[in-house]
PDB file of C-alpha atoms in Angstrom:
ATOM      1  CA  MET Q 760      36.953   3.190  12.401  1.00  0.00           C
ATOM      2  CA  ALA Q 761      33.510   2.166  11.300  1.00  0.00           C
ATOM      3  CA  SER Q 762      30.801   2.705  13.453  1.00  0.00           C
ATOM      4  CA  ASP Q 763      28.173  -0.106  14.739  1.00  0.00           C
ATOM      5  CA  PRO Q 764      26.064  -0.710  11.239  1.00  0.00           C
ATOM      6  CA  SER Q 765      23.615  -2.876  13.608  1.00  0.00           C
ATOM      7  CA  SER Q 766      22.482   0.619  14.658  1.00  0.00           C
ATOM      8  CA  THR Q 767      19.919   0.765  11.728  1.00  0.00           C
ATOM      9  CA  SER Q 768      17.406  -1.696  10.805  1.00  0.00           C
ATOM     10  CA  SER Q 769      18.758  -5.325  11.038  1.00  0.00           C
ATOM     11  CA  THR Q 770      16.911  -6.206   7.725  1.00  0.00           C
ATOM     12  CA  PRO Q 771      17.456  -4.062   4.309  1.00  0.00           C
ATOM     13  CA  ALA Q 772      14.743  -1.533   3.478  1.00  0.00           C
ATOM     14  CA  GLY Q 773      12.443  -2.959   0.512  1.00  0.00           C
ATOM     15  CA  SER Q 774      13.775  -6.809   1.012  1.00  0.00           C
ATOM     16  CA  PRO Q 775      11.289  -9.417   0.393  1.00  0.00           C
ATOM     17  CA  ASN Q 776      12.433 -11.558   3.087  1.00  0.00           C
ATOM     18  CA  SER Q 777      11.888  -9.580   6.196  1.00  0.00           C
ATOM     19  CA  SER Q 778      12.198 -12.784   8.347  1.00  0.00           C
ATOM     20  CA  TRP Q 779      15.780 -12.635   8.191  1.00  0.00           C
ATOM     21  CA  SER Q 780      17.720 -10.055  10.113  1.00  0.00           C
ATOM     22  CA  ALA Q 781      21.278  -9.695  11.073  1.00  0.00           C
ATOM     23  CA  ASP Q 782      23.486 -10.645  13.951  1.00  0.00           C
ATOM     24  CA  PRO Q 783      25.176  -7.715  15.482  1.00  0.00           C
ATOM     25  CA  ASP Q 784      28.421  -9.491  16.363  1.00  0.00           C
ATOM     26  CA  VAL Q 785      28.306 -11.120  13.154  1.00  0.00           C
ATOM     27  CA  LEU Q 786      27.763  -7.488  11.377  1.00  0.00           C
ATOM     28  CA  LYS Q 787      30.782  -6.216  13.761  1.00  0.00           C
ATOM     29  CA  THR Q 788      33.320  -8.945  12.789  1.00  0.00           C
ATOM     30  CA  LEU Q 789      32.328  -8.582   9.041  1.00  0.00           C
ATOM     31  CA  VAL Q 790      32.905  -5.035   9.022  1.00  0.00           C
ATOM     32  CA  GLY Q 791      36.037  -5.252  10.817  1.00  0.00           C
ATOM     33  CA  LEU Q 792      37.374  -8.071   8.440  1.00  0.00           C
ATOM     34  CA  LEU Q 793      36.118  -5.704   5.421  1.00  0.00           C
ATOM     35  CA  SER Q 794      37.608  -2.855   7.105  1.00  0.00           C
ATOM     36  CA  SER Q 795      41.229  -4.487   6.892  1.00  0.00           C
ATOM     37  CA  SER Q 796      40.571  -5.832   3.446  1.00  0.00           C
ATOM     38  CA  VAL Q 797      40.710  -2.167   2.308  1.00  0.00           C
ATOM     39  CA  ASP Q 798      43.667  -1.069   4.525  1.00  0.00           C
ATOM     40  CA  PRO Q 799      46.465  -1.341   2.161  1.00  0.00           C
ATOM     41  CA  PHE Q 800      48.780  -2.135   5.740  1.00  0.00           C
ATOM     42  CA  ALA Q 801      46.661  -5.054   6.590  1.00  0.00           C
ATOM     43  CA  ASN Q 802      47.926  -8.878   6.237  1.00  0.00           C
ATOM     44  CA  HIS Q 803      45.634  -9.485   3.377  1.00  0.00           C
ATOM     45  CA  SER Q 804      45.899 -12.979   3.011  1.00  0.00           C
ATOM     46  CA  GLU Q 805      45.060 -13.326   6.930  1.00  0.00           C
ATOM     47  CA  VAL Q 806      41.653 -11.041   6.243  1.00  0.00           C
ATOM     48  CA  TYR Q 807      40.825 -13.354   3.330  1.00  0.00           C
ATOM     49  CA  ARG Q 808      41.667 -16.428   5.264  1.00  0.00           C
ATOM     50  CA  GLN Q 809      39.102 -15.341   7.866  1.00  0.00           C
ATOM     51  CA  LEU Q 810      36.650 -14.297   5.470  1.00  0.00           C
ATOM     52  CA  GLN Q 811      36.519 -17.679   4.237  1.00  0.00           C
ATOM     53  CA  GLN Q 812      36.335 -18.915   7.568  1.00  0.00           C
ATOM     54  CA  LEU Q 813      33.300 -16.726   8.298  1.00  0.00           C
ATOM     55  CA  GLN Q 814      31.832 -17.421   5.057  1.00  0.00           C
ATOM     56  CA  ALA Q 815      31.758 -21.338   5.608  1.00  0.00           C
ATOM     57  CA  HIS Q 816      30.645 -20.528   9.265  1.00  0.00           C
ATOM     58  CA  LEU Q 817      27.469 -18.407   8.003  1.00  0.00           C
ATOM     59  CA  GLN Q 818      26.907 -20.729   4.910  1.00  0.00           C
ATOM     60  CA  GLY Q 819      23.939 -19.261   2.990  1.00  0.00           C
ATOM     61  CA  ASP Q 820      23.717 -16.108   4.982  1.00  0.00           C
ATOM     62  CA  PHE Q 821      27.059 -15.113   3.933  1.00  0.00           C
ATOM     63  CA  GLU Q 822      25.628 -13.286   1.132  1.00  0.00           C
ATOM     64  CA  LEU Q 823      22.366 -11.916   2.943  1.00  0.00           C
ATOM     65  CA  TYR Q 824      25.204 -10.077   5.325  1.00  0.00           C
ATOM     66  CA  LEU Q 825      26.930  -8.847   2.335  1.00  0.00           C
ATOM     67  CA  VAL Q 826      24.229  -7.074   0.934  1.00  0.00           C
ATOM     68  CA  PHE Q 827      23.027  -5.860   4.054  1.00  0.00           C
ATOM     69  CA  LEU Q 828      26.083  -4.144   4.616  1.00  0.00           C
ATOM     70  CA  MET Q 829      26.573  -3.259   0.699  1.00  0.00           C
ATOM     71  CA  ALA Q 830      22.866  -1.457   1.348  1.00  0.00           C
ATOM     72  CA  GLN Q 831      24.339   0.647   4.377  1.00  0.00           C
ATOM     73  CA  TRP Q 832      26.304   2.796   1.566  1.00  0.00           C
ATOM     74  CA  ASN Q 833      24.147   5.854   2.943  1.00  0.00           C
ATOM     75  CA  ASN Q 834      24.890   5.268   6.673  1.00  0.00           C
ATOM     76  CA  PRO Q 835      27.293   8.111   7.587  1.00  0.00           C
ATOM     77  CA  GLY Q 836      29.163   5.888  10.038  1.00  0.00           C
ATOM     78  CA  LEU Q 837      30.304   3.345   7.688  1.00  0.00           C
ATOM     79  CA  ARG Q 838      33.328   3.902   5.246  1.00  0.00           C
ATOM     80  CA  VAL Q 839      31.662   3.651   1.781  1.00  0.00           C
ATOM     81  CA  GLU Q 840      34.888   1.655   1.098  1.00  0.00           C
ATOM     82  CA  VAL Q 841      33.508  -1.016   3.458  1.00  0.00           C
ATOM     83  CA  CYS Q 842      30.062  -1.296   1.731  1.00  0.00           C
ATOM     84  CA  GLN Q 843      31.880  -1.477  -1.760  1.00  0.00           C
ATOM     85  CA  ALA Q 844      34.235  -4.177  -0.573  1.00  0.00           C
ATOM     86  CA  ALA Q 845      30.953  -6.107   0.528  1.00  0.00           C
ATOM     87  CA  GLY Q 846      29.487  -5.486  -2.819  1.00  0.00           C
ATOM     88  CA  LEU Q 847      32.897  -6.964  -4.502  1.00  0.00           C
ATOM     89  CA  LEU Q 848      32.555  -9.920  -2.522  1.00  0.00           C
ATOM     90  CA  LEU Q 849      28.872 -10.253  -3.067  1.00  0.00           C
ATOM     91  CA  LYS Q 850      29.877 -10.459  -6.917  1.00  0.00           C
ATOM     92  CA  GLN Q 851      32.824 -12.574  -6.461  1.00  0.00           C
ATOM     93  CA  SER Q 852      30.256 -14.825  -4.410  1.00  0.00           C
ATOM     94  CA  VAL Q 853      27.683 -14.737  -7.064  1.00  0.00           C
ATOM     95  CA  LYS Q 854      30.001 -15.712  -9.720  1.00  0.00           C
ATOM     96  CA  SER Q 855      31.281 -18.481  -7.992  1.00  0.00           C
ATOM     97  CA  LYS Q 856      28.256 -20.133  -6.214  1.00  0.00           C
ATOM     98  CA  TYR Q 857      25.305 -18.341  -7.194  1.00  0.00           C
ATOM     99  CA  LYS Q 858      23.223 -20.892  -9.474  1.00  0.00           C
ATOM    100  CA  ASP Q 859      23.844 -24.238  -6.980  1.00  0.00           C
ATOM    101  CA  GLY Q 860      25.140 -22.741  -3.714  1.00  0.00           C
ATOM    102  CA  VAL Q 861      22.707 -20.058  -2.810  1.00  0.00           C
ATOM    103  CA  PRO Q 862      19.027 -20.767  -1.769  1.00  0.00           C
ATOM    104  CA  GLU Q 863      16.341 -19.174  -3.615  1.00  0.00           C
ATOM    105  CA  SER Q 864      15.164 -17.561  -0.439  1.00  0.00           C
ATOM    106  CA  ALA Q 865      18.658 -15.634  -0.226  1.00  0.00           C
ATOM    107  CA  LYS Q 866      18.657 -15.196  -3.915  1.00  0.00           C
ATOM    108  CA  GLY Q 867      15.142 -13.062  -3.695  1.00  0.00           C
ATOM    109  CA  PHE Q 868      16.235 -11.237  -0.542  1.00  0.00           C
ATOM    110  CA  VAL Q 869      19.648 -10.487  -2.440  1.00  0.00           C
ATOM    111  CA  LYS Q 870      17.500  -9.492  -5.660  1.00  0.00           C
ATOM    112  CA  GLY Q 871      15.188  -7.574  -3.711  1.00  0.00           C
ATOM    113  CA  ALA Q 872      17.546  -5.548  -1.529  1.00  0.00           C
ATOM    114  CA  LEU Q 873      19.680  -4.763  -4.947  1.00  0.00           C
ATOM    115  CA  LEU Q 874      17.071  -3.362  -6.626  1.00  0.00           C
ATOM    116  CA  ASN Q 875      16.204  -1.264  -3.655  1.00  0.00           C
ATOM    117  CA  MET Q 876      19.259   0.119  -3.522  1.00  0.00           C
ATOM    118  CA  PHE Q 877      19.064   1.070  -7.184  1.00  0.00           C
ATOM    119  CA  LEU Q 878      15.913   2.930  -6.649  1.00  0.00           C
ATOM    120  CA  GLN Q 879      17.525   4.797  -3.609  1.00  0.00           C
ATOM    121  CA  THR Q 880      18.855   8.393  -5.249  1.00  0.00           C
ATOM    122  CA  ASP Q 881      18.880  11.662  -4.068  1.00  0.00           C
ATOM    123  CA  GLY Q 882      16.285  14.010  -5.468  1.00  0.00           C
ATOM    124  CA  ASN Q 883      17.987  14.824  -8.479  1.00  0.00           C
ATOM    125  CA  GLY Q 884      18.425  10.625  -9.375  1.00  0.00           C
ATOM    126  CA  GLN Q 885      22.075  10.957  -8.177  1.00  0.00           C
ATOM    127  CA  TYR Q 886      23.814   8.403  -5.913  1.00  0.00           C
ATOM    128  CA  LYS Q 887      26.179   9.612  -3.275  1.00  0.00           C
ATOM    129  CA  SER Q 888      29.014   6.945  -4.080  1.00  0.00           C
ATOM    130  CA  LYS Q 889      29.736   6.387  -7.717  1.00  0.00           C
ATOM    131  CA  ALA Q 890      32.104   3.277  -6.529  1.00  0.00           C
ATOM    132  CA  VAL Q 891      28.810   1.655  -4.815  1.00  0.00           C
ATOM    133  CA  GLN Q 892      26.615   2.594  -7.782  1.00  0.00           C
ATOM    134  CA  ASN Q 893      29.175   0.758 -10.269  1.00  0.00           C
ATOM    135  CA  THR Q 894      29.251  -2.000  -7.947  1.00  0.00           C
ATOM    136  CA  LEU Q 895      25.706  -2.328  -7.598  1.00  0.00           C
ATOM    137  CA  GLY Q 896      25.313  -2.255 -11.582  1.00  0.00           C
ATOM    138  CA  ALA Q 897      27.846  -5.077 -11.930  1.00  0.00           C
ATOM    139  CA  LEU Q 898      26.044  -7.081  -9.293  1.00  0.00           C
ATOM    140  CA  ILE Q 899      22.926  -6.594 -11.106  1.00  0.00           C
ATOM    141  CA  SER Q 900      24.153  -7.440 -14.363  1.00  0.00           C
ATOM    142  CA  THR Q 901      25.971 -10.614 -13.474  1.00  0.00           C
ATOM    143  CA  ILE Q 902      22.983 -12.038 -11.620  1.00  0.00           C
ATOM    144  CA  VAL Q 903      20.932 -11.342 -14.853  1.00  0.00           C
ATOM    145  CA  GLY Q 904      23.745 -13.291 -16.944  1.00  0.00           C
ATOM    146  CA  PHE Q 905      23.346 -15.965 -14.715  1.00  0.00           C
ATOM    147  CA  GLU Q 906      19.359 -16.233 -14.268  1.00  0.00           C
ATOM    148  CA  GLY Q 907      18.363 -14.045 -17.335  1.00  0.00           C
ATOM    149  CA  LEU Q 908      15.433 -11.492 -17.058  1.00  0.00           C
ATOM    150  CA  SER Q 909      12.697 -13.976 -16.602  1.00  0.00           C
ATOM    151  CA  LYS Q 910      13.613 -15.123 -13.042  1.00  0.00           C
ATOM    152  CA  TRP Q 911      13.482 -10.833 -12.170  1.00  0.00           C
ATOM    153  CA  PRO Q 912      10.537  -9.966 -13.709  1.00  0.00           C
ATOM    154  CA  ASP Q 913      10.311  -6.440 -12.070  1.00  0.00           C
ATOM    155  CA  LEU Q 914      13.939  -5.625 -12.778  1.00  0.00           C
ATOM    156  CA  LEU Q 915      13.466  -3.670 -15.850  1.00  0.00           C
ATOM    157  CA  SER Q 916       9.980  -2.186 -15.453  1.00  0.00           C
ATOM    158  CA  LYS Q 917      11.327  -0.532 -11.816  1.00  0.00           C
ATOM    159  CA  MET Q 918      14.699   0.427 -13.610  1.00  0.00           C
ATOM    160  CA  MET Q 919      12.611   2.326 -15.908  1.00  0.00           C
ATOM    161  CA  ALA Q 920      10.259   4.082 -14.012  1.00  0.00           C
ATOM    162  CA  GLN Q 921      13.279   5.122 -11.874  1.00  0.00           C
ATOM    163  CA  LEU Q 922      15.161   6.664 -15.100  1.00  0.00           C
ATOM    164  CA  GLY Q 923      11.917   8.359 -16.182  1.00  0.00           C
ATOM    165  CA  GLY Q 924      11.153   5.880 -18.862  1.00  0.00           C
TER     166      GLY Q 924
END
């Protein structure tokens, strides 16, 4: 069972939008749904229906909750699979509605949080979760594919600095 992710900061570290904060009740609901989504015995069609309802209810904030949960990959009380599921759902959302359905402020928040996650490694430059790292890379490349590098000017310089280049 996952712990309460709201026990950490309700805004991802390094995110550009510090005015947004996660509602603990929404987080608890979303963690429960994402936990069920990775449970092989769950009714996945029902879980998907509930995720769609939550997305409709939260409108533009749904992506913010997903990136918030993905950023919790380092939280020992939250299953890595839940963080990865949040990232995969975020990638699906980016593909389906990022260009026209996500507000610019949310896009900036998502990009800032993703870049911050990319920069969070251990002392040896390693990530704790290869699965989350792969999902993170896929998300970054999907966003760059939609927007181009001109809309994310600090991406390459910060990545190169992290990689020692």
